[in-house]
Amino acid sequence: MTMRLPGGKRQLEAMKRALAQPFGGRLGETTVVSTSLHGVDGRRPGEVAIFLAHDAGQVFYGRRRRGEVVHMDVFHEVGAVSPRAVAQSVKEALAAHCSLSPREPSLLDLVDIQTALGGGRLTGSLTFGQKLSLRRAHAHHVHLALLWPVSAWDLLPLVTESAEEAIVRAGLELRKVEQVLAYGKEGDAPLDLSPYADASDSWIREARREEADPFSLALWLAEKAGGVEEALSLLQGDGRHRAAFPWLLQRWPLLFSWAEGGWEASDLGRTVRRLLLDRRDLIRRDLAGQRRSSFPSRPGRGSWGPRGRRRQVGPRVHGSWSGVAPAETFLGAWKKRPGKALPLQADDLQVVRRLQVPPLDWVILIDASASMAGSRMKAAKELVRHLVRKSRDRIAVASFQNREVTFHVPLTRHLGAVEKGLEELQPAGLTPLAQALAEARSYVERAGVSRPFLLLITDGIPTVSRGQRGPLEDALAEAEELGRRRIPFTCIGLEPNRSYLEELVRKGKGRLYALAELEKNALLAIARVEGQRVRRTFPLLFS
C-alpha cells in the first residue's frame, strides 16, 4: 500500500482521517507521519516503511490504547542537528499560532525529540538520548513523538515546517521521501528496538500501577505538598496549586494522563488519591514522625527493640543508669530470702542500663550510567527510602555518571530531604567508578563521619579514567585506598561482572554480592545483613 498525506492546511481533515484509521503517510516532501512505527531501509533510502502492527505509543511508551502518539520523522542528509535548535524552532512556531503558558503543562511538554546529537522532552534539558546506537540511528532524520489530542493535529504541518527550518539553518539539505509503504499484520516480524532504548525525561509514558508503590508515593506527595489535604488538591486538579503543578508532573508523570480536556489523574493517580483519603490519619502520623526524627533525641530516652536499644539489668553500681527494674528487684530478693522478700533492702535494688547499638552513616554510591535506567534505578531508590523510614541511621546518596560525581543527599534522617535529592537522580552516560570512590572517601573524611559504611550499587564496570592508568586500574587503586583507610565497603553488582568486582572488593577489603539482576527485595535483604554486620564492628554505647 502506498500513501501520501497532503501538506499544508488545505486538506488537514484528510490527514487526520489517515492517521486515525490508523495509517499514515508523507506530510509535505520530507516528513513521514503515522501513529505506528516507521523506518528506512538502508538499501532504499528514499523509501519509508510503516509497520501498522506496531503502535508507536505502545512500543515506545508502554501505552495501553493505540493511536494516541503521533510519530514524525523529518528526513535530511546525513549530519548532526541540535535538538535544542529544533525545540526552539517548534516553540516559536507554536507560540505564534496558539496561546501557551510557560508556567503550566501544555502541548509543548508532550513532545519528544531525538537527533544525532541527543534529545529528550521538548521543554526539558534535551541532554538525554546519548546512547551511541540511538544517535547513529538518527543521523539522517529528526524524530518527534507527540501525545496530542486529535483536536491539536491541525498543528502537525506547522511542526514539520519548523523542524525543516532548523535543519536548513544547521547547513544540511532536506531529503525528499519518494515512497511510503505500509505493512499490515500479515508477515510482520518482531522488531528489535534495543538500539533505541535509553534514559529519557519524557512525560508521554503512561501510568502503570506496578511501576510504583502507591503508599510510598502518597506519603511522598503529602510530605512534598505540605500535608494530606494539599496533596489531594493536586490530584483533584482544583486549580489551587497551578504554580506548583509542573514540578509534580516532572517528578511523577505517571500520576497523570492527557485527555481531550487537559491533564487528569491516571489509574495510579486515582489509587494514590484513594490512599490519601482512606489512610490520611496514618500518613499524618508518619509525617509527624519524620519531623520529629530530624531532631536529636535526648540520652536515655526512647523505645527499645527496632530502634537498636538493648536493656541491661543489674545491681546498682557507680555509673549511668536510667531507672529501677521492679520485677527483677523483687524476684532477686525472693530468691535470696524465700517467703521474706519484703521489706526490700538496699542491696536488692536492680537498675536498668540501656545499651545502645550506634547508628551507621551510610554513604550510598549509585551508578547513574545509562544502563541503570528503569527498574534498576527504581530498585536503588526504593532501598534508600526503606533505610530512611526503617532505621535510625543517617543516609547520604551520591551518583556517578560521565565524569561527574554528585552528592544528591547529604547525611540525613529526613525523608523529605532524601526524596528531594532522589528527584535529581537521572541515568545517562558512562561509569566513572574511580572518581566516585575517591569522592566518597573524601566525603567521609570531610564530614567527620565516625561510623561510615560505603555501599556501592552498580550494573557495570568502570568506563571512564581518572588518571593515566585506565578506568579499571584507576578504580582498583581507589578501592585499595578505601581498604587502607579501613572504611567498611560493600559492592552490589551483576553476575557477568563478578571477576572484576571480586578484585575490586579484595583491594578495598570489602564484600561483594553479585546478582542476576538488581531487584528491590534483593537489595533490601543485602542491606539488612550488611548493616547488621558492619554495626557489630563498632563499640556499643551506654546511654
Coordinates of C-alpha atoms in Angstrom, one line a residue:
M1 CA 0.0 0.0 0.0
T2 CA 1.4 3.4 -1.0
M3 CA 0.0 6.5 0.6
R4 CA 0.7 10.2 0.6
L5 CA -0.7 12.8 3.0
P6 CA -1.3 16.3 1.7
G7 CA 0.9 19.0 3.2
G8 CA -0.3 22.4 4.4
K9 CA -3.7 23.3 5.9
R10 CA -5.8 22.7 2.8
Q11 CA -6.6 19.1 3.5
L12 CA -6.0 18.7 7.2
E13 CA -9.1 16.6 7.7
A14 CA -7.8 14.1 5.1
M15 CA -4.5 13.8 7.1
K16 CA -6.3 13.3 10.4
R17 CA -8.5 10.6 8.9
A18 CA -5.4 8.8 7.6
L19 CA -3.8 9.0 11.0
A20 CA -6.9 7.8 12.8
Q21 CA -7.5 4.7 10.7
P22 CA -4.6 4.1 11.6
F23 CA -2.4 4.5 8.5
G24 CA -0.1 7.5 7.9
G25 CA 2.0 8.7 5.0
R26 CA 4.0 11.6 3.8
L27 CA 3.4 15.2 5.1
G28 CA 5.0 17.6 2.7
E29 CA 8.1 16.4 0.9
T30 CA 10.4 15.4 3.7
T31 CA 8.2 14.1 6.6
V32 CA 6.6 10.8 7.3
V33 CA 3.8 10.8 10.0
S34 CA 1.8 8.0 11.5
T35 CA 0.7 6.6 14.8
S36 CA 2.7 3.4 14.1
L37 CA 6.4 2.7 13.9
H38 CA 8.2 3.5 10.7
G39 CA 11.7 3.4 9.4
V40 CA 14.1 3.5 6.4
D41 CA 15.6 0.5 4.7
G42 CA 19.3 1.5 4.2
R43 CA 19.3 -0.1 0.8
R44 CA 16.5 2.1 -0.4
P45 CA 16.9 5.5 1.4
G46 CA 14.0 7.2 -0.5
E47 CA 11.6 4.6 0.8
V48 CA 10.0 4.6 4.3
A49 CA 8.1 1.6 5.7
I50 CA 5.2 2.0 8.2
F51 CA 4.6 -1.1 10.3
L52 CA 0.9 -0.9 11.2
A53 CA 1.0 -3.8 13.6
H54 CA 3.4 -1.8 15.9
D55 CA 1.8 1.2 17.6
A56 CA 4.3 3.9 18.4
G57 CA 2.7 4.8 21.8
Q58 CA 2.6 1.1 22.9
V59 CA 6.1 0.3 21.8
F60 CA 8.0 3.4 22.8
Y61 CA 6.0 4.5 25.9
G62 CA 4.1 1.4 27.1
R63 CA 0.7 3.0 26.5
R64 CA -2.3 0.7 26.5
R65 CA -4.5 2.3 23.9
R66 CA -3.5 2.5 20.2
G67 CA -3.3 5.6 18.1
E68 CA -2.5 8.1 20.9
V69 CA 1.1 9.0 20.0
V70 CA 1.9 10.6 16.6
H71 CA 5.3 9.5 15.3
M72 CA 7.0 12.0 12.9
D73 CA 10.4 11.7 11.1
V74 CA 11.8 14.7 9.1
F75 CA 14.5 13.5 6.8
H76 CA 17.7 15.2 5.8
E77 CA 21.2 14.4 4.5
V78 CA 23.5 12.6 6.9
G79 CA 24.6 15.0 9.6
A80 CA 24.0 16.4 13.0
V81 CA 21.2 18.7 14.1
S82 CA 21.0 20.2 17.5
P83 CA 17.8 19.1 19.4
R84 CA 17.8 22.5 21.1
A85 CA 17.6 24.2 17.7
V86 CA 14.7 22.0 16.7
A87 CA 13.0 22.6 20.0
Q88 CA 13.4 26.4 19.8
S89 CA 12.1 26.5 16.3
V90 CA 9.0 24.4 17.2
K91 CA 8.3 26.5 20.3
E92 CA 8.5 29.8 18.3
A93 CA 6.2 28.4 15.6
L94 CA 3.6 27.2 18.1
A95 CA 3.7 30.3 20.2
A96 CA 2.9 32.3 17.1
H97 CA -0.2 30.3 16.5
C98 CA -1.7 29.4 19.9
S99 CA -1.6 30.6 23.5
L100 CA 0.9 28.5 25.5
S101 CA 1.7 29.4 29.1
P102 CA 5.3 28.6 30.1
R103 CA 4.3 28.0 33.7
E104 CA 1.7 25.3 33.1
P105 CA 1.9 21.9 31.3
S106 CA 0.9 22.2 27.7
L107 CA 1.2 20.7 24.3
L108 CA 4.9 21.6 24.4
D109 CA 5.5 19.3 27.3
L110 CA 4.1 16.3 25.3
V111 CA 6.7 16.4 22.5
D112 CA 9.9 14.3 22.5
I113 CA 12.8 15.0 20.1
Q114 CA 15.7 12.9 19.0
T115 CA 18.5 13.8 16.7
A116 CA 22.1 12.6 16.1
L117 CA 23.2 14.9 19.0
G118 CA 20.7 13.6 21.6
G119 CA 17.2 14.7 22.7
G120 CA 14.5 14.3 25.3
R121 CA 11.4 16.3 26.2
L122 CA 11.0 19.5 24.1
T123 CA 10.6 21.5 27.3
G124 CA 13.4 19.6 29.2
S125 CA 17.1 19.8 29.3
L126 CA 17.5 17.9 26.0
T127 CA 20.6 16.1 27.4
F128 CA 19.1 12.6 27.1
G129 CA 19.3 10.1 24.2
Q130 CA 23.1 9.9 24.3
K131 CA 23.3 6.2 23.6
L132 CA 25.6 5.7 20.6
S133 CA 23.4 3.3 18.7
L134 CA 20.4 5.7 19.2
R135 CA 22.3 8.8 17.9
R136 CA 23.6 6.8 14.9
A137 CA 20.1 5.7 14.0
H138 CA 19.0 9.4 13.8
A139 CA 21.9 10.6 11.7
H140 CA 19.6 11.2 8.7
H141 CA 16.4 12.4 10.3
V142 CA 14.8 14.3 13.2
H143 CA 12.4 12.2 15.2
L144 CA 9.4 13.6 17.0
A145 CA 6.8 11.9 19.1
L146 CA 3.7 13.8 20.2
L147 CA 1.0 12.8 22.6
W148 CA -1.5 15.3 21.3
P149 CA -5.3 15.0 21.2
V150 CA -6.9 14.8 17.7
S151 CA -8.0 18.5 18.0
A152 CA -4.3 19.5 18.0
W153 CA -3.4 17.5 14.9
D154 CA -4.1 20.6 12.8
L155 CA -0.7 21.9 14.1
L156 CA 1.3 19.0 12.7
P157 CA 2.2 20.7 9.4
L158 CA 3.5 23.7 11.5
V159 CA 5.7 21.3 13.5
T160 CA 7.1 19.9 10.2
E161 CA 7.9 23.3 8.8
S162 CA 9.6 24.5 12.0
A163 CA 11.8 21.3 12.1
E164 CA 12.7 21.8 8.5
E165 CA 13.8 25.4 9.2
A166 CA 16.1 24.2 12.0
I167 CA 17.6 21.5 9.7
V168 CA 18.3 24.1 7.0
R169 CA 19.8 26.5 9.5
A170 CA 22.2 23.7 10.5
G171 CA 23.5 23.7 7.0
L172 CA 22.0 20.4 5.9
E173 CA 19.9 19.6 2.9
L174 CA 16.4 18.3 3.3
R175 CA 15.8 14.9 1.7
K176 CA 12.6 14.0 -0.2
V177 CA 10.8 10.9 0.7
E178 CA 10.0 9.2 -2.6
Q179 CA 7.6 6.5 -1.4
V180 CA 5.9 5.4 1.8
L181 CA 4.9 1.7 2.1
A182 CA 2.5 0.4 4.8
Y183 CA 2.7 -3.1 6.0
G184 CA -0.1 -4.8 7.9
K185 CA 0.0 -7.6 10.4
E186 CA 0.5 -10.3 7.9
G187 CA 4.1 -11.4 7.7
D188 CA 5.3 -8.9 10.2
A189 CA 8.4 -10.0 12.0
P190 CA 9.1 -8.8 15.6
L191 CA 11.2 -5.6 15.7
D192 CA 14.5 -5.3 17.6
L193 CA 14.3 -1.9 19.3
S194 CA 17.2 -2.4 21.7
P195 CA 19.3 0.3 19.9
Y196 CA 16.6 2.8 20.7
A197 CA 16.3 2.1 24.4
D198 CA 17.8 4.8 26.6
A199 CA 17.1 7.1 29.5
S200 CA 14.5 9.9 29.0
D201 CA 12.7 12.7 30.8
S202 CA 9.6 12.1 28.7
W203 CA 6.1 12.9 30.0
I204 CA 4.4 10.8 27.4
R205 CA 4.9 7.5 29.2
E206 CA 1.6 6.2 30.6
A207 CA 1.0 5.4 34.3
R208 CA 1.2 1.8 35.4
R209 CA 0.2 0.7 38.9
E210 CA 3.0 -1.9 39.1
E211 CA 5.7 0.7 38.5
A212 CA 5.4 2.5 41.8
D213 CA 4.4 1.7 45.4
P214 CA 1.2 3.8 45.8
F215 CA 1.5 4.2 49.6
S216 CA 5.1 5.4 49.4
L217 CA 4.1 7.7 46.7
A218 CA 1.1 9.0 48.7
L219 CA 3.4 9.6 51.7
W220 CA 6.0 11.4 49.5
L221 CA 3.3 13.6 47.9
A222 CA 1.8 14.6 51.2
E223 CA 5.3 15.5 52.6
K224 CA 6.2 17.4 49.4
A225 CA 2.9 19.3 49.2
G226 CA 2.8 20.2 52.9
G227 CA 0.0 17.9 54.1
V228 CA -2.6 15.4 53.1
E229 CA -5.3 18.0 52.0
E230 CA -2.8 19.8 49.9
A231 CA -1.7 16.6 48.2
L232 CA -5.4 15.8 47.5
S233 CA -5.9 19.1 45.9
L234 CA -3.0 18.5 43.5
L235 CA -4.6 15.2 42.3
Q236 CA -8.1 16.6 42.1
G237 CA -6.9 19.5 39.9
D238 CA -9.0 22.1 41.6
G239 CA -6.6 24.9 40.5
R240 CA -5.3 26.0 43.9
H241 CA -1.8 24.7 43.1
R242 CA -1.4 25.5 39.4
A243 CA 2.0 27.2 40.1
A244 CA 3.3 24.0 41.8
F245 CA 1.8 21.6 39.3
P246 CA 4.8 21.4 36.9
W247 CA 7.2 20.1 39.5
L248 CA 4.8 17.3 40.3
L249 CA 4.3 16.4 36.7
Q250 CA 8.1 16.3 36.1
R251 CA 8.7 14.2 39.2
W252 CA 5.8 11.8 38.7
P253 CA 4.3 11.9 35.2
L254 CA 2.8 8.5 36.0
L255 CA 0.2 10.2 38.2
F256 CA -1.4 11.9 35.2
S257 CA -2.6 11.3 31.7
W258 CA -3.5 13.7 29.0
A259 CA -7.1 13.7 27.8
E260 CA -9.1 15.9 25.4
G261 CA -10.0 18.3 28.3
G262 CA -6.4 18.5 29.7
W263 CA -4.5 16.7 32.4
E264 CA -6.4 14.2 34.6
A265 CA -5.4 11.7 37.2
S266 CA -4.2 8.4 35.8
D267 CA -5.1 5.0 37.3
L268 CA -2.1 5.3 39.6
G269 CA -3.1 8.9 40.5
R270 CA -6.6 7.7 41.4
T271 CA -5.1 4.9 43.6
V272 CA -2.8 7.4 45.4
R273 CA -5.8 9.8 45.9
R274 CA -7.8 6.9 47.4
L275 CA -4.9 6.1 49.8
L276 CA -4.7 9.7 50.8
L277 CA -8.4 9.7 51.7
D278 CA -8.6 6.2 53.3
R279 CA -5.3 6.3 55.3
R280 CA -4.9 10.0 56.0
D281 CA -4.5 9.5 59.7
L282 CA -1.7 7.0 59.2
I283 CA 0.1 9.3 56.7
R284 CA -0.2 12.3 59.1
R285 CA 1.3 10.2 61.9
D286 CA 4.1 9.1 59.6
L287 CA 4.8 12.7 58.5
A288 CA 4.8 13.8 62.2
G289 CA 7.3 11.1 63.0
Q290 CA 9.6 12.2 60.1
R291 CA 9.5 15.8 61.5
R292 CA 10.4 14.6 65.0
S293 CA 13.2 12.3 63.7
S294 CA 15.1 15.3 62.3
F295 CA 15.9 16.5 65.8
P296 CA 18.4 14.7 68.1
S297 CA 16.9 12.6 70.9
R298 CA 17.9 13.0 74.5
P299 CA 20.2 10.4 76.0
G300 CA 18.4 7.7 78.0
R301 CA 15.0 8.2 76.4
G302 CA 13.2 6.3 73.6
S303 CA 11.9 2.9 72.9
W304 CA 13.8 -0.4 72.9
G305 CA 13.9 -3.0 70.1
P306 CA 13.5 -2.0 66.5
R307 CA 15.5 1.2 67.1
G308 CA 18.6 -0.6 68.2
R309 CA 18.4 -0.3 72.0
R310 CA 19.1 -3.2 74.4
R311 CA 18.0 -3.4 78.1
Q312 CA 20.7 -4.4 80.6
V313 CA 19.6 -5.1 84.2
G314 CA 22.0 -5.5 87.2
P315 CA 22.8 -4.2 90.7
R316 CA 23.3 -0.6 91.1
V317 CA 27.0 0.4 90.7
H318 CA 28.7 3.6 90.0
G319 CA 27.9 4.8 86.6
S320 CA 24.9 5.8 84.4
W321 CA 21.5 4.1 84.9
S322 CA 18.1 5.0 83.7
G323 CA 15.7 3.6 86.3
V324 CA 14.7 0.8 88.7
A325 CA 13.7 -2.6 87.4
P326 CA 10.8 -3.6 89.7
A327 CA 10.3 -7.1 88.6
E328 CA 14.0 -8.1 88.7
T329 CA 14.4 -6.3 92.1
F330 CA 11.6 -8.3 93.7
L331 CA 12.5 -11.7 92.1
G332 CA 16.1 -11.3 93.2
A333 CA 15.0 -10.6 96.8
W334 CA 12.6 -13.6 96.7
K335 CA 15.5 -15.9 95.6
K336 CA 17.7 -14.6 98.4
R337 CA 15.0 -14.7 101.1
P338 CA 12.2 -17.1 100.1
G339 CA 9.0 -16.0 101.7
K340 CA 10.6 -13.0 103.3
A341 CA 11.4 -10.8 100.3
L342 CA 9.7 -7.8 101.8
P343 CA 10.7 -5.3 103.0
L344 CA 13.3 -4.7 100.3
Q345 CA 16.9 -4.0 101.4
A346 CA 19.4 -1.6 99.7
D347 CA 21.4 -4.4 98.1
D348 CA 18.2 -5.9 96.5
L349 CA 17.9 -3.0 94.2
Q350 CA 18.3 -3.8 90.5
V351 CA 18.6 -1.0 88.0
V352 CA 18.3 -0.6 84.2
R353 CA 21.1 0.4 81.9
R354 CA 20.3 0.9 78.3
L355 CA 22.9 -0.4 75.9
Q356 CA 22.6 1.4 72.5
V357 CA 23.7 0.0 69.2
P358 CA 25.2 3.0 67.5
P359 CA 23.6 4.1 64.2
L360 CA 25.5 4.0 60.9
D361 CA 26.3 6.7 58.5
W362 CA 25.6 5.1 55.1
V363 CA 27.2 6.6 52.0
I364 CA 25.4 5.0 49.1
L365 CA 27.1 5.3 45.7
I366 CA 24.6 4.7 42.9
D367 CA 25.8 4.0 39.3
A368 CA 23.7 6.5 37.2
S369 CA 25.1 5.5 33.8
A370 CA 22.5 5.0 31.0
S371 CA 22.2 1.2 31.6
M372 CA 20.8 1.8 35.1
A373 CA 17.6 3.4 33.7
G374 CA 14.3 1.8 34.5
S375 CA 13.8 -1.0 37.1
R376 CA 17.5 -0.9 38.3
M377 CA 17.4 2.7 39.3
K378 CA 13.9 2.3 40.8
A379 CA 15.2 -0.5 43.0
A380 CA 18.2 1.5 44.2
K381 CA 15.9 4.5 45.1
E382 CA 13.5 2.2 46.9
L383 CA 16.4 0.9 49.0
V384 CA 17.3 4.4 50.1
R385 CA 13.7 5.2 51.0
H386 CA 13.5 2.0 53.0
L387 CA 16.6 2.7 55.0
V388 CA 15.4 6.2 55.9
R389 CA 12.0 5.0 57.0
K390 CA 13.0 1.9 58.9
S391 CA 16.2 2.8 60.7
R392 CA 17.9 5.4 62.9
D393 CA 20.8 5.6 60.5
R394 CA 21.8 8.6 58.6
I395 CA 21.9 8.3 54.8
A396 CA 24.0 10.1 52.1
V397 CA 23.4 9.4 48.4
A398 CA 25.7 10.2 45.6
S399 CA 25.5 9.2 41.9
F400 CA 28.3 8.9 39.3
Q401 CA 27.9 9.3 35.5
N402 CA 30.1 10.5 32.7
R403 CA 32.9 12.4 34.5
E404 CA 30.8 13.7 37.4
V405 CA 30.1 12.6 40.9
T406 CA 27.1 14.4 42.5
F407 CA 26.0 14.2 46.2
H408 CA 22.2 14.5 45.9
V409 CA 21.6 13.8 49.6
P410 CA 23.9 14.9 52.5
L411 CA 23.9 12.8 55.6
T412 CA 20.3 13.0 57.0
R413 CA 17.5 11.0 58.5
H414 CA 14.8 13.1 56.9
L415 CA 12.6 11.5 54.3
G416 CA 11.7 14.8 52.7
A417 CA 15.4 15.7 52.1
V418 CA 16.0 12.3 50.6
E419 CA 13.1 12.5 48.2
K420 CA 14.1 15.9 47.0
G421 CA 17.6 14.5 46.3
L422 CA 16.4 11.4 44.5
E423 CA 14.3 13.6 42.2
E424 CA 17.6 14.8 40.6
L425 CA 19.0 11.3 40.0
Q426 CA 18.5 10.5 36.3
P427 CA 20.6 7.8 34.5
A428 CA 22.7 8.8 31.5
G429 CA 26.2 8.5 30.1
L430 CA 29.3 6.5 31.2
T431 CA 30.6 5.0 34.5
P432 CA 33.4 7.0 36.3
L433 CA 33.8 4.5 39.2
A434 CA 37.3 5.6 40.2
Q435 CA 36.2 9.2 40.7
A436 CA 33.1 8.0 42.6
L437 CA 35.2 6.0 45.1
A438 CA 37.6 8.9 45.6
E439 CA 34.8 11.4 46.2
A440 CA 33.1 9.1 48.6
R441 CA 36.3 8.6 50.6
S442 CA 36.8 12.4 50.7
Y443 CA 33.3 13.0 51.8
V444 CA 33.6 10.5 54.7
E445 CA 36.8 12.3 55.9
R446 CA 35.5 15.8 55.2
A447 CA 32.2 15.2 57.1
G448 CA 33.9 13.7 60.1
V449 CA 31.9 10.5 60.0
S450 CA 32.7 8.2 62.9
R451 CA 30.7 5.1 61.8
P452 CA 30.8 5.1 58.0
F453 CA 29.5 2.4 55.7
L454 CA 30.1 2.7 51.9
L455 CA 27.6 0.8 49.8
L456 CA 28.2 0.7 46.0
I457 CA 25.4 -0.3 43.6
T458 CA 26.5 -0.7 40.0
D459 CA 25.4 -2.7 37.0
G460 CA 28.7 -2.4 35.1
I461 CA 32.4 -1.9 35.3
P462 CA 34.4 1.4 35.0
T463 CA 34.4 3.1 31.6
V464 CA 36.0 6.5 32.5
S465 CA 39.6 7.0 33.6
R466 CA 40.6 9.3 36.4
G467 CA 44.3 9.3 35.7
Q468 CA 46.7 7.7 33.2
R469 CA 46.3 4.0 34.1
G470 CA 42.9 3.4 32.5
P471 CA 39.4 3.1 34.1
L472 CA 39.8 -0.4 35.5
E473 CA 43.2 0.2 37.1
D474 CA 42.1 3.6 38.5
A475 CA 39.1 2.1 40.3
L476 CA 41.2 -0.7 41.8
A477 CA 43.7 1.9 43.1
E478 CA 40.9 3.9 44.7
A479 CA 39.4 0.8 46.3
E480 CA 42.8 -0.1 47.7
E481 CA 42.9 3.3 49.3
L482 CA 39.5 2.6 51.0
G483 CA 41.0 -0.6 52.4
R484 CA 44.0 1.3 53.8
R485 CA 41.6 3.8 55.5
R486 CA 39.6 0.9 56.9
I487 CA 36.3 2.3 55.6
P488 CA 33.7 -0.5 55.6
F489 CA 32.8 -1.2 51.9
T490 CA 30.2 -3.4 50.2
C491 CA 29.6 -3.7 46.5
I492 CA 26.3 -4.9 44.9
G493 CA 26.8 -5.7 41.2
L494 CA 25.8 -8.1 38.4
E495 CA 27.0 -11.6 37.9
P496 CA 28.6 -11.0 34.4
N497 CA 31.0 -8.6 36.1
R498 CA 31.9 -10.8 39.0
S499 CA 35.5 -11.3 38.1
Y500 CA 36.4 -7.6 38.1
L501 CA 34.2 -6.7 41.0
E502 CA 35.8 -9.5 43.1
E503 CA 39.2 -7.9 42.5
L504 CA 37.7 -4.5 43.4
V505 CA 36.3 -5.6 46.8
R506 CA 39.5 -7.6 47.5
K507 CA 41.5 -4.4 47.1
G508 CA 39.0 -2.5 49.3
K509 CA 38.8 -5.2 51.9
G510 CA 35.1 -5.3 51.4
R511 CA 32.3 -7.7 50.4
L512 CA 30.7 -8.5 47.0
Y513 CA 27.1 -9.5 46.2
A514 CA 26.9 -10.5 42.5
L515 CA 23.2 -10.7 41.5
A516 CA 21.4 -11.9 38.3
E517 CA 19.5 -8.6 38.4
L518 CA 19.3 -5.5 40.7
E519 CA 15.9 -6.0 42.3
K520 CA 14.3 -4.3 45.2
N521 CA 13.9 -7.3 47.5
A522 CA 17.4 -8.5 46.9
L523 CA 18.9 -5.0 47.7
L524 CA 16.8 -4.7 50.9
A525 CA 18.0 -8.2 52.1
I526 CA 21.6 -7.4 51.4
A527 CA 21.4 -4.0 53.1
R528 CA 19.9 -5.6 56.2
V529 CA 22.5 -8.2 56.5
E530 CA 25.4 -5.9 55.8
G531 CA 24.1 -3.2 58.1
Q532 CA 24.0 -5.6 61.0
R533 CA 27.5 -7.0 60.2
V534 CA 29.1 -3.5 60.0
R535 CA 27.2 -2.3 63.0
R536 CA 28.8 -5.1 65.1
T537 CA 32.3 -3.8 64.3
F538 CA 31.7 -0.6 66.2
P539 CA 31.7 -0.5 70.1
L540 CA 28.3 -0.3 71.9
L541 CA 27.4 2.8 73.8
F542 CA 25.6 3.2 77.1
S543 CA 23.1 6.0 77.4

